[in-house]
PDB file of C-alpha atoms in Angstrom:
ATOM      1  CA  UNK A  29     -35.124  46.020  56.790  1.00 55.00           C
ATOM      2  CA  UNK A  30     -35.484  45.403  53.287  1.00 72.00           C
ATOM      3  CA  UNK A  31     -31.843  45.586  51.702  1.00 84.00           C
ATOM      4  CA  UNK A  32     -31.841  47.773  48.239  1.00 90.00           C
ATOM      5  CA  UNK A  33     -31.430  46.808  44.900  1.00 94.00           C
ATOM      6  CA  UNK A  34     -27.860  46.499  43.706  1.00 95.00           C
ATOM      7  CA  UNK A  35     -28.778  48.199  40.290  1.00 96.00           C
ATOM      8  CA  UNK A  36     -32.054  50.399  39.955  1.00 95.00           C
ATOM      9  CA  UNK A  37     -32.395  52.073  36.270  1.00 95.00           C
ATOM     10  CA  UNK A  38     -36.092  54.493  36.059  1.00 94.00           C
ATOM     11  CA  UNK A  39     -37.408  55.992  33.121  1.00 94.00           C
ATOM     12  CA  UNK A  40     -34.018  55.587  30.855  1.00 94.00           C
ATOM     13  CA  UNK A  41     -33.980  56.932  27.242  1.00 94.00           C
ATOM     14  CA  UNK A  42     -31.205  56.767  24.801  1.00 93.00           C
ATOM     15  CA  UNK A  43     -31.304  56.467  21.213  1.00 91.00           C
ATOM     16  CA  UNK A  44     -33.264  53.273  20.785  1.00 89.00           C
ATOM     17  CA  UNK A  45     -33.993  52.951  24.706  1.00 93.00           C
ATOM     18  CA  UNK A  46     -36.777  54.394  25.676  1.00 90.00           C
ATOM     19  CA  UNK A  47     -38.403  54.243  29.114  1.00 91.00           C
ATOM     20  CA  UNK A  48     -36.560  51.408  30.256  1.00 95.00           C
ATOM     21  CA  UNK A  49     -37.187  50.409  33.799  1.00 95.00           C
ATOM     22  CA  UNK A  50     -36.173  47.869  35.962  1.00 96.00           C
ATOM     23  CA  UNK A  51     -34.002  46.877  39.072  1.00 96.00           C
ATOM     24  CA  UNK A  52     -31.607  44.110  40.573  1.00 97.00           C
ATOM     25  CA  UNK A  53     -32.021  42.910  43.754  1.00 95.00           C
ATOM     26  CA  UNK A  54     -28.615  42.222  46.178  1.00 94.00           C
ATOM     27  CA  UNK A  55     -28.596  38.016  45.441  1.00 93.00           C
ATOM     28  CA  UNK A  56     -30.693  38.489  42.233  1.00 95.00           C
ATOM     29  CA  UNK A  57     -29.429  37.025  38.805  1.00 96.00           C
ATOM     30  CA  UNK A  58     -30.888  38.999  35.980  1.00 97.00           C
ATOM     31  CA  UNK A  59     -29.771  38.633  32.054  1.00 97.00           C
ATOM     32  CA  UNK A  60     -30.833  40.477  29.716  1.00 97.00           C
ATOM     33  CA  UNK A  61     -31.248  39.411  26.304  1.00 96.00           C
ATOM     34  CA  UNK A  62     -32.313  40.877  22.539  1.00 91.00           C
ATOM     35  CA  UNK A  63     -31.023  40.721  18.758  1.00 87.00           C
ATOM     36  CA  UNK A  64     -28.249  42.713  17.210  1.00 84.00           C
ATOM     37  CA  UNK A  65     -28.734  45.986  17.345  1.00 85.00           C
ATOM     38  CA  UNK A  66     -31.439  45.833  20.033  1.00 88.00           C
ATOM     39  CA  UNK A  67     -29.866  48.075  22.354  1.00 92.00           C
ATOM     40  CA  UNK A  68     -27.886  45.658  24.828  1.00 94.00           C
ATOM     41  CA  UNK A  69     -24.759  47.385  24.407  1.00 92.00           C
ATOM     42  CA  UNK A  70     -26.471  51.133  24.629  1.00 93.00           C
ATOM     43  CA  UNK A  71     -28.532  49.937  27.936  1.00 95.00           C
ATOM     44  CA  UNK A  72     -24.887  48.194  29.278  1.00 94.00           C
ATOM     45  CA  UNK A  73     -22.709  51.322  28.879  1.00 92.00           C
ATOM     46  CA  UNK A  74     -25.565  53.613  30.876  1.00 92.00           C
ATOM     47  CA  UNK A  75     -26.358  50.896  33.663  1.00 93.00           C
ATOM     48  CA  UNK A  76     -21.914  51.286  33.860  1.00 91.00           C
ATOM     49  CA  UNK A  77     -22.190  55.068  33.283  1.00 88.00           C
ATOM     50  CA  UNK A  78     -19.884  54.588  29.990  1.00 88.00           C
ATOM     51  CA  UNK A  79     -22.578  56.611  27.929  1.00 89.00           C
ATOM     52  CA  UNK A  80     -24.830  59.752  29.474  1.00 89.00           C
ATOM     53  CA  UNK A  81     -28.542  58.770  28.896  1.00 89.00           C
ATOM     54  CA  UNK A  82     -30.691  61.431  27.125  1.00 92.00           C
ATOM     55  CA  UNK A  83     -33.178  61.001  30.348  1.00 93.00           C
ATOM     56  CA  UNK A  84     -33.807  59.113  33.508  1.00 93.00           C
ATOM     57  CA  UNK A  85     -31.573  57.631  36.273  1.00 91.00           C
ATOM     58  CA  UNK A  86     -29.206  55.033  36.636  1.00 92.00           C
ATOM     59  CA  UNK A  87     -27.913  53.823  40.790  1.00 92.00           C
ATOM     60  CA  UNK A  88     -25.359  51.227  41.032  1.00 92.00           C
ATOM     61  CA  UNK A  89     -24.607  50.216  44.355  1.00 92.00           C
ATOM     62  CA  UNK A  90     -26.565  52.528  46.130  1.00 90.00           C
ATOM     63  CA  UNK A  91     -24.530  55.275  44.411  1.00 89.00           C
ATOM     64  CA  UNK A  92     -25.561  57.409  40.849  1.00 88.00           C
ATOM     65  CA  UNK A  93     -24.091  56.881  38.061  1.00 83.00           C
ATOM     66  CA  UNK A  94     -25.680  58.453  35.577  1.00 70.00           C
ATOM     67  CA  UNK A  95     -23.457  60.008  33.093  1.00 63.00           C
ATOM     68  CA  UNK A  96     -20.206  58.994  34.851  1.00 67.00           C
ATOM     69  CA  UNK A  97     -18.207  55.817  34.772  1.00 68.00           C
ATOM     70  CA  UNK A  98     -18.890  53.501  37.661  1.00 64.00           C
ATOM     71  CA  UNK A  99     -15.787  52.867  39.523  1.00 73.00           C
ATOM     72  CA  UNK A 100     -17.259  51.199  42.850  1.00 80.00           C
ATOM     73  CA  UNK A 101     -15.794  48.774  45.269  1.00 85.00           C
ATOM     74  CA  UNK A 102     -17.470  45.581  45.191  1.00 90.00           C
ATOM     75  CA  UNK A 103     -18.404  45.733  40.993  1.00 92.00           C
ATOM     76  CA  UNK A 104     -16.985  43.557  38.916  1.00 92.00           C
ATOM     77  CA  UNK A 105     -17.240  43.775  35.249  1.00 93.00           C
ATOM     78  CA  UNK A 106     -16.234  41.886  32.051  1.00 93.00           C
ATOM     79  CA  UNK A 107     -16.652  42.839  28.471  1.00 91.00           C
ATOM     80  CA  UNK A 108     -16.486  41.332  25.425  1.00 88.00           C
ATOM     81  CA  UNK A 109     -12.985  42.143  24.957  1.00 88.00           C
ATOM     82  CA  UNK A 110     -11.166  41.509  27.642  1.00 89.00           C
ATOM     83  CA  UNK A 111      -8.690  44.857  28.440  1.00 90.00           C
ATOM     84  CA  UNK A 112      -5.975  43.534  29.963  1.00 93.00           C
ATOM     85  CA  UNK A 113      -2.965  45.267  29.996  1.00 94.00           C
ATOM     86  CA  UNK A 114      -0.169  43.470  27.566  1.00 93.00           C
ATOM     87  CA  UNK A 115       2.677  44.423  29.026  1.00 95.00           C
ATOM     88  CA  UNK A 116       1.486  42.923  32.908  1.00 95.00           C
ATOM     89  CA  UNK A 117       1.541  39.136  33.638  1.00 94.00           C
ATOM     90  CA  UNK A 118      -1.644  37.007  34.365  1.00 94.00           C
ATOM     91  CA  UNK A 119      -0.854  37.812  37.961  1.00 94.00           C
ATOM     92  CA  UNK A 120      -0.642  41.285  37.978  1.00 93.00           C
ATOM     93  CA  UNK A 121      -3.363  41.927  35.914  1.00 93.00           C
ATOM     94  CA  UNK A 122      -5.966  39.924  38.398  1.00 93.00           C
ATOM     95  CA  UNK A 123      -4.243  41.548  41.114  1.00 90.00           C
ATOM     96  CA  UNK A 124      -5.990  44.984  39.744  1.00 86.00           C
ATOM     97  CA  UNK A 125      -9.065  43.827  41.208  1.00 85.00           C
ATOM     98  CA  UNK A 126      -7.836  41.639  44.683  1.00 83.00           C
ATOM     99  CA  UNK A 127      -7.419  43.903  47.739  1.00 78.00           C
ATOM    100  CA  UNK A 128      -3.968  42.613  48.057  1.00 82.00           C
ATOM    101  CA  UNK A 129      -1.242  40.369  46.404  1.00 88.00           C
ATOM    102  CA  UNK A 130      -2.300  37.092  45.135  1.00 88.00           C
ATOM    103  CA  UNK A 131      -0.170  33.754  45.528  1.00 88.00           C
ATOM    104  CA  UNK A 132       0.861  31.922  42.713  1.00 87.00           C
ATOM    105  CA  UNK A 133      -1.151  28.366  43.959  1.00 88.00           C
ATOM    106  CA  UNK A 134      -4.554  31.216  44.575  1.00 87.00           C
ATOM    107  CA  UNK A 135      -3.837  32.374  40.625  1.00 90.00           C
ATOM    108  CA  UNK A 136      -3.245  28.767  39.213  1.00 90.00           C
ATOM    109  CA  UNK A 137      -6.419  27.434  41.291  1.00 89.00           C
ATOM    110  CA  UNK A 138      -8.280  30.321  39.470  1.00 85.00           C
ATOM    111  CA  UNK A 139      -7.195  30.007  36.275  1.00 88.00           C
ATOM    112  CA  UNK A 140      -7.849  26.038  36.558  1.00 88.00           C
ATOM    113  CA  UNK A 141     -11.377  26.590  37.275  1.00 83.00           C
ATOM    114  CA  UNK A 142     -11.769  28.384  33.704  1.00 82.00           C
ATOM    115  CA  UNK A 143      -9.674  25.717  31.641  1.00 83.00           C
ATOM    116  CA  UNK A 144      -6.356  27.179  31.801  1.00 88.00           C
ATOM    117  CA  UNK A 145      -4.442  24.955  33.829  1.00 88.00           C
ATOM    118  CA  UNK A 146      -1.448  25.412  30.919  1.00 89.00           C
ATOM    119  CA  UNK A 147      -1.198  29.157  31.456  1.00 91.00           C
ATOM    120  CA  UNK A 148       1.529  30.106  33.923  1.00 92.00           C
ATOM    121  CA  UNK A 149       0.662  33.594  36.460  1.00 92.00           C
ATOM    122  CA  UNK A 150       4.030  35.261  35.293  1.00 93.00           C
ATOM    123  CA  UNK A 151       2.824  34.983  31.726  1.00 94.00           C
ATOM    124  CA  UNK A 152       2.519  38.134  29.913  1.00 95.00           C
ATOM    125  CA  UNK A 153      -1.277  38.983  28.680  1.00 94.00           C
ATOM    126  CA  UNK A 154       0.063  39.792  25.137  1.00 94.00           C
ATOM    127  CA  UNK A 155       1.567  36.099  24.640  1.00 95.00           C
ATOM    128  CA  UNK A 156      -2.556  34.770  25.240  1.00 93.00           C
ATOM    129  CA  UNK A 157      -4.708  33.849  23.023  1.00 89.00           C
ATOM    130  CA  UNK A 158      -8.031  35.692  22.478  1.00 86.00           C
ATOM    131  CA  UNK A 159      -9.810  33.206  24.262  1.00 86.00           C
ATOM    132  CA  UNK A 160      -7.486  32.996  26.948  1.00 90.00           C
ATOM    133  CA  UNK A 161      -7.311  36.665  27.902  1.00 91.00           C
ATOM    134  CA  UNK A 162     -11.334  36.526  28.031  1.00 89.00           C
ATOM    135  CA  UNK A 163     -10.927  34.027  30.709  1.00 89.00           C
ATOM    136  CA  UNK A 164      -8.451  36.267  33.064  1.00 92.00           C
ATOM    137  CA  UNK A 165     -10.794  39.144  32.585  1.00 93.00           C
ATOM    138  CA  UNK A 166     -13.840  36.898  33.707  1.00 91.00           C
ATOM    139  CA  UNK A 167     -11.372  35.880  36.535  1.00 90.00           C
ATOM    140  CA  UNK A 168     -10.586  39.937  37.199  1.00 91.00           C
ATOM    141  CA  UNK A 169     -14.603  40.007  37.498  1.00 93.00           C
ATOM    142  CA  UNK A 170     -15.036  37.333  40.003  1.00 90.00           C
ATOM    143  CA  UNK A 171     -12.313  38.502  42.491  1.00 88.00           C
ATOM    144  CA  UNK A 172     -13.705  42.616  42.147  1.00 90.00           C
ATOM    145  CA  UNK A 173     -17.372  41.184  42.156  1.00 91.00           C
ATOM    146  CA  UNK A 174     -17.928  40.575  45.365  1.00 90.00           C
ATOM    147  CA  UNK A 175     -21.143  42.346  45.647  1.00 93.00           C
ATOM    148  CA  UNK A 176     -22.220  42.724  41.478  1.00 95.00           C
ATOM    149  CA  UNK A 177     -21.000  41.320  39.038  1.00 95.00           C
ATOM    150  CA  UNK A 178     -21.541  42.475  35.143  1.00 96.00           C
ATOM    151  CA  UNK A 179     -21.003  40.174  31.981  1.00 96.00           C
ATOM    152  CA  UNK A 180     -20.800  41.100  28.646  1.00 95.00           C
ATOM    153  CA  UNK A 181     -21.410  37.852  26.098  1.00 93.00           C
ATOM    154  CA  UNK A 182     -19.339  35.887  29.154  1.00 93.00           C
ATOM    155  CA  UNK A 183     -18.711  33.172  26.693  1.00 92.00           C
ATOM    156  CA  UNK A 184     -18.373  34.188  23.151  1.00 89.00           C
ATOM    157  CA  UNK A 185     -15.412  33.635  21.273  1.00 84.00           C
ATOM    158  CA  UNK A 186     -14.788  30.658  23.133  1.00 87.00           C
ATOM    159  CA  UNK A 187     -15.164  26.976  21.629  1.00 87.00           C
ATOM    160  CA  UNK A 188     -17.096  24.580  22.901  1.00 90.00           C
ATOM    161  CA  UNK A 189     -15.286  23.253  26.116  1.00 86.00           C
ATOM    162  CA  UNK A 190     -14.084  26.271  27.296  1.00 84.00           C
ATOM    163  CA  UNK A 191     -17.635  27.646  27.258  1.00 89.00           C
ATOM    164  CA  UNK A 192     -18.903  24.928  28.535  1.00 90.00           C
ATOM    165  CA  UNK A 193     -16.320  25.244  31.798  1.00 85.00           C
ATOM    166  CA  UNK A 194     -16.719  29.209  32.303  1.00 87.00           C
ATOM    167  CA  UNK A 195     -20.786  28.553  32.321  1.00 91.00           C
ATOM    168  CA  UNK A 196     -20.210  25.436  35.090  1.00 89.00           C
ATOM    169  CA  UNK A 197     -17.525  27.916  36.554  1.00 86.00           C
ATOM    170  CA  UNK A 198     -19.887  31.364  36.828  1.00 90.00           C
ATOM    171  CA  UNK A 199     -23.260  28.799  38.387  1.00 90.00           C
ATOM    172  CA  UNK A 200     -21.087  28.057  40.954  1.00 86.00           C
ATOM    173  CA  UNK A 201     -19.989  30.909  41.972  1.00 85.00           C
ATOM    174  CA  UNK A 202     -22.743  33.263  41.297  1.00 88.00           C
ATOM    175  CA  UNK A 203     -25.555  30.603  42.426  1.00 82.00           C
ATOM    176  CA  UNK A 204     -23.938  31.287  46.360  1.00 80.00           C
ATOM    177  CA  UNK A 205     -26.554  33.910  47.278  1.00 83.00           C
ATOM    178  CA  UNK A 206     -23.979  36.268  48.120  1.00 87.00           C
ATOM    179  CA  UNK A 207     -24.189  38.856  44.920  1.00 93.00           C
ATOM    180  CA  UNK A 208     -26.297  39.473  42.261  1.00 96.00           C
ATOM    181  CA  UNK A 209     -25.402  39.363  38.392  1.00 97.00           C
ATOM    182  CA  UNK A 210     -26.394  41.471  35.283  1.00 97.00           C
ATOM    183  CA  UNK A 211     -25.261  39.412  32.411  1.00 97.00           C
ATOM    184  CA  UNK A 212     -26.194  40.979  28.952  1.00 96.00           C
ATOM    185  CA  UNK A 213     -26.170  38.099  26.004  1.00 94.00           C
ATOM    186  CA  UNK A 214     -27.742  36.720  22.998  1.00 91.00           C
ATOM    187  CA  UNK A 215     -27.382  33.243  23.820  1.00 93.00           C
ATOM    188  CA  UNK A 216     -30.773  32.295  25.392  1.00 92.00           C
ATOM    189  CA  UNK A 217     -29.267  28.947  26.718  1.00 93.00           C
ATOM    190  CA  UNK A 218     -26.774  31.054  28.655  1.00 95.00           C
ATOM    191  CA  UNK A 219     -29.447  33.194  30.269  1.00 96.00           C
ATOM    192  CA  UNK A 220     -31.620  30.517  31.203  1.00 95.00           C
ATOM    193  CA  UNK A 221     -28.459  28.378  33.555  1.00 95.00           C
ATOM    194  CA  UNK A 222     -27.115  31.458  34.764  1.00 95.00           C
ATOM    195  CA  UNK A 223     -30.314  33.655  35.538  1.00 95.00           C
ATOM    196  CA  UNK A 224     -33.224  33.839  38.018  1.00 92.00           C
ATOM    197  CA  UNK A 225     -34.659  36.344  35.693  1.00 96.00           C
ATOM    198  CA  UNK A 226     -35.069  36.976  31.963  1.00 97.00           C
ATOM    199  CA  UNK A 227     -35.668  40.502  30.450  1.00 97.00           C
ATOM    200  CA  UNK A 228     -35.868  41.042  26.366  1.00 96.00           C
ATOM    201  CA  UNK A 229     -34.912  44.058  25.001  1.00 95.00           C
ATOM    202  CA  UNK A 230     -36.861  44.597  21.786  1.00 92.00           C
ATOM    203  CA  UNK A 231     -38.079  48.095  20.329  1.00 91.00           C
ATOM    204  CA  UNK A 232     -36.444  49.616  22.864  1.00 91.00           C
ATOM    205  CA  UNK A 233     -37.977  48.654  25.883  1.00 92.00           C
ATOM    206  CA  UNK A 234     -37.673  45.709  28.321  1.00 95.00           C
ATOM    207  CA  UNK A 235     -40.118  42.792  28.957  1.00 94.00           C
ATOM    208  CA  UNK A 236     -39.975  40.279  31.232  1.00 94.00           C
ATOM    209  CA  UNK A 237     -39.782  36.984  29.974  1.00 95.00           C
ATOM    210  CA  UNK A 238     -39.161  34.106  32.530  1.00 94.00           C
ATOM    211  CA  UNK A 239     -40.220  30.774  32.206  1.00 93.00           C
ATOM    212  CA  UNK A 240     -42.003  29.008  34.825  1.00 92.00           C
ATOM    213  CA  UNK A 241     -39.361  27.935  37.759  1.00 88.00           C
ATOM    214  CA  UNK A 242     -40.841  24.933  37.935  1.00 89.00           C
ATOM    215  CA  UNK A 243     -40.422  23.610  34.611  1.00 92.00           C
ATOM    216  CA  UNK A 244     -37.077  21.608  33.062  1.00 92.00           C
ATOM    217  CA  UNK A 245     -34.903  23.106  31.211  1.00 92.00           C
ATOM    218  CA  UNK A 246     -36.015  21.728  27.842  1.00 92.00           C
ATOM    219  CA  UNK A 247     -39.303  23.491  28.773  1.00 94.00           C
ATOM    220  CA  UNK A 248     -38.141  26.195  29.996  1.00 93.00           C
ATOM    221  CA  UNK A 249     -36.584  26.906  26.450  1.00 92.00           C
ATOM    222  CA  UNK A 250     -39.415  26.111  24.470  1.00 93.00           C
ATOM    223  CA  UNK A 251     -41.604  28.616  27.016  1.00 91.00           C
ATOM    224  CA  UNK A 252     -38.736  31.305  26.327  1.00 92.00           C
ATOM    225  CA  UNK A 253     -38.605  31.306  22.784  1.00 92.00           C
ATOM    226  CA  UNK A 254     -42.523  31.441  22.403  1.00 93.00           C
ATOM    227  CA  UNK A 255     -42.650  34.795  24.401  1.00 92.00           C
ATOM    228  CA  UNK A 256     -39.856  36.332  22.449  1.00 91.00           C
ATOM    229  CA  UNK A 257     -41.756  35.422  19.436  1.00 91.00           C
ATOM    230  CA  UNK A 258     -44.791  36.308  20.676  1.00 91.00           C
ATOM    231  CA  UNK A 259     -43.324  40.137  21.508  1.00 89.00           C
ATOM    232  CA  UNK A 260     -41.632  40.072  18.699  1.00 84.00           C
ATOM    233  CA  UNK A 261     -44.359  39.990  16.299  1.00 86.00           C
ATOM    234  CA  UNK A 262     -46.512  42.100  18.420  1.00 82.00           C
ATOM    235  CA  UNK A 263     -43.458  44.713  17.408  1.00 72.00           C
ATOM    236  CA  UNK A 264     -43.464  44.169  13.812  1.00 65.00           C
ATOM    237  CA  UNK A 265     -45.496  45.616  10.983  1.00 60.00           C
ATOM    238  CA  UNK A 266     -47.989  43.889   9.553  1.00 54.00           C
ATOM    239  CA  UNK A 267     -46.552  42.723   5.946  1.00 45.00           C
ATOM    240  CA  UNK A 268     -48.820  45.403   4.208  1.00 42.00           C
ATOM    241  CA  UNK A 269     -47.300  48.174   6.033  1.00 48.00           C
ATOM    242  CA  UNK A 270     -43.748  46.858   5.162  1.00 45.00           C
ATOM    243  CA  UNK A 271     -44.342  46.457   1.343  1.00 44.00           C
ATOM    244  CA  UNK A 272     -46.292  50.087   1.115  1.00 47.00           C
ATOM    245  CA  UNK A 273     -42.919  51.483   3.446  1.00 47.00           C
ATOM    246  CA  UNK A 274     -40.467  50.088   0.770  1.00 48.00           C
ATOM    247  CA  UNK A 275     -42.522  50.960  -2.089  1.00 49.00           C
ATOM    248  CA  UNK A 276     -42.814  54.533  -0.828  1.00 52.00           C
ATOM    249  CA  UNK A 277     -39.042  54.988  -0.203  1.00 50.00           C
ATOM    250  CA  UNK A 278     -38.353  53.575  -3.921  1.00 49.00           C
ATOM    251  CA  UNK A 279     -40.343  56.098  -4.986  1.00 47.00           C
ATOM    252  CA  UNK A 280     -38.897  58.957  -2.591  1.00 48.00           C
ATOM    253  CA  UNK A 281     -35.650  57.685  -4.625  1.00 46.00           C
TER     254      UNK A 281
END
């Protein structure tokens, strides 16, 4: 029997989203990509039920969520600020998302694996840096995740290195077949080693833009960016229609 999709979104609409389809199978790695101001962070908070869409449905984990926060066992999420709780050390805050307690050598090997070797587990989350915190959260992810796991701009913020480590750190451990990923970004670099599948989000709707799996990654790139700017300018107005727009609006003024 054919196992169903960990995320299935039909006929969404909300503010700049409209009609957006598409699913997420149960080992399935899917990112999402756009612009500013495309939409990402509208589409994110319905797929979580953060924000009540104006129509369609939203399931996550074989459960609807549409128009109510998705609390499930087995989803793991991250944002782009991390939400850790100040006051609780490393440890306590990871242990929010383990079905038990964690051991200090489990915590350090964790934190290791994203670059923090120097950060102790009784540490307080207020005494870390920015970039730090966004690494215990990602950790928080990967322990709840066991089934789907969610990432908001996984690596912004962080410099080089460190982004470099949590990208080696999240193929690893999301390429093991065992749950899928919805990773929402900019960064088409990041979607392409972390995702079997590459949606843009542009004038509200979602197109599927994949390269070849066959191809390198320096192809692969080159393929990506010459379907977003294909859609892309499908999208925009032809230059006449832009001038007459803004000539008509100075004149409205």
């Amino acid at each position: 029997m054919e196992c169903p999709p960990v995320i299935d979104v039909g006929h969404l609409r909300k503010l700049s989203l409209r009609d957006v389809n598409f699913t997420v199978g149960p080992t399935e790695r899917v990112a999402v990509i756009g612009e500013s101001g495309a939409g990402k962070s509208v589409l994110l908070g319905c797929v979580l039920g953060l924000q009540r869409a104006e129509a369609g449905t939203v399931t996550l984990l074989e459960t609807s969520v549409t128009g109510r926060p998705a609390t499930l066992a087995g989803l793991g999420v991250a944002f782009q600020q991390p939400g850790l709780i100040d006051a609780w050390s490393v440890t306590k805050n990871l242990e929010l998302a383990s079905p038990g307690p964690l051991q200090d050598e489990e915590v350090r090997s964790l934190l290791a694996e994203l670059g923090l070797d120097d950060v102790s587990p009784v540490a307080l989350s207020a005494t870390l840096s920015e970039g730090q915190q966004k690494r215990v959260a990602l950790a928080r992810a990967l322990l709840r995740g066991n089934r789907l796991v969610v990432l908001d701009e996984p690596t912004s913020g962080l410099d080089p290195a460190n982004a470099e480590k949590v990208t080696e750190l999240l193929r690893s451990r999301l390429g093991d077949g065992r749950r899928a990923l919805l990773l929402v970004t900019h960064d088409y670099q990041l979607a392409l080693r972390l995702a079997d599948r590459i949606l843009l989000l542009s004038d509200g709707q979602l197109s599927d833009v994949s390269p070849p799996r066959s191809i390198d990654f320096d192809a692969a790139a080159g393929h990506l960016r010459r379907m977003v700017g294909a859609i892309q300018a499908r999208e925009a107005p032809p230059a006449v229609e832009r001038r007459a727009a803004r000539s008509g609006r100075r004149s409205a003024a």
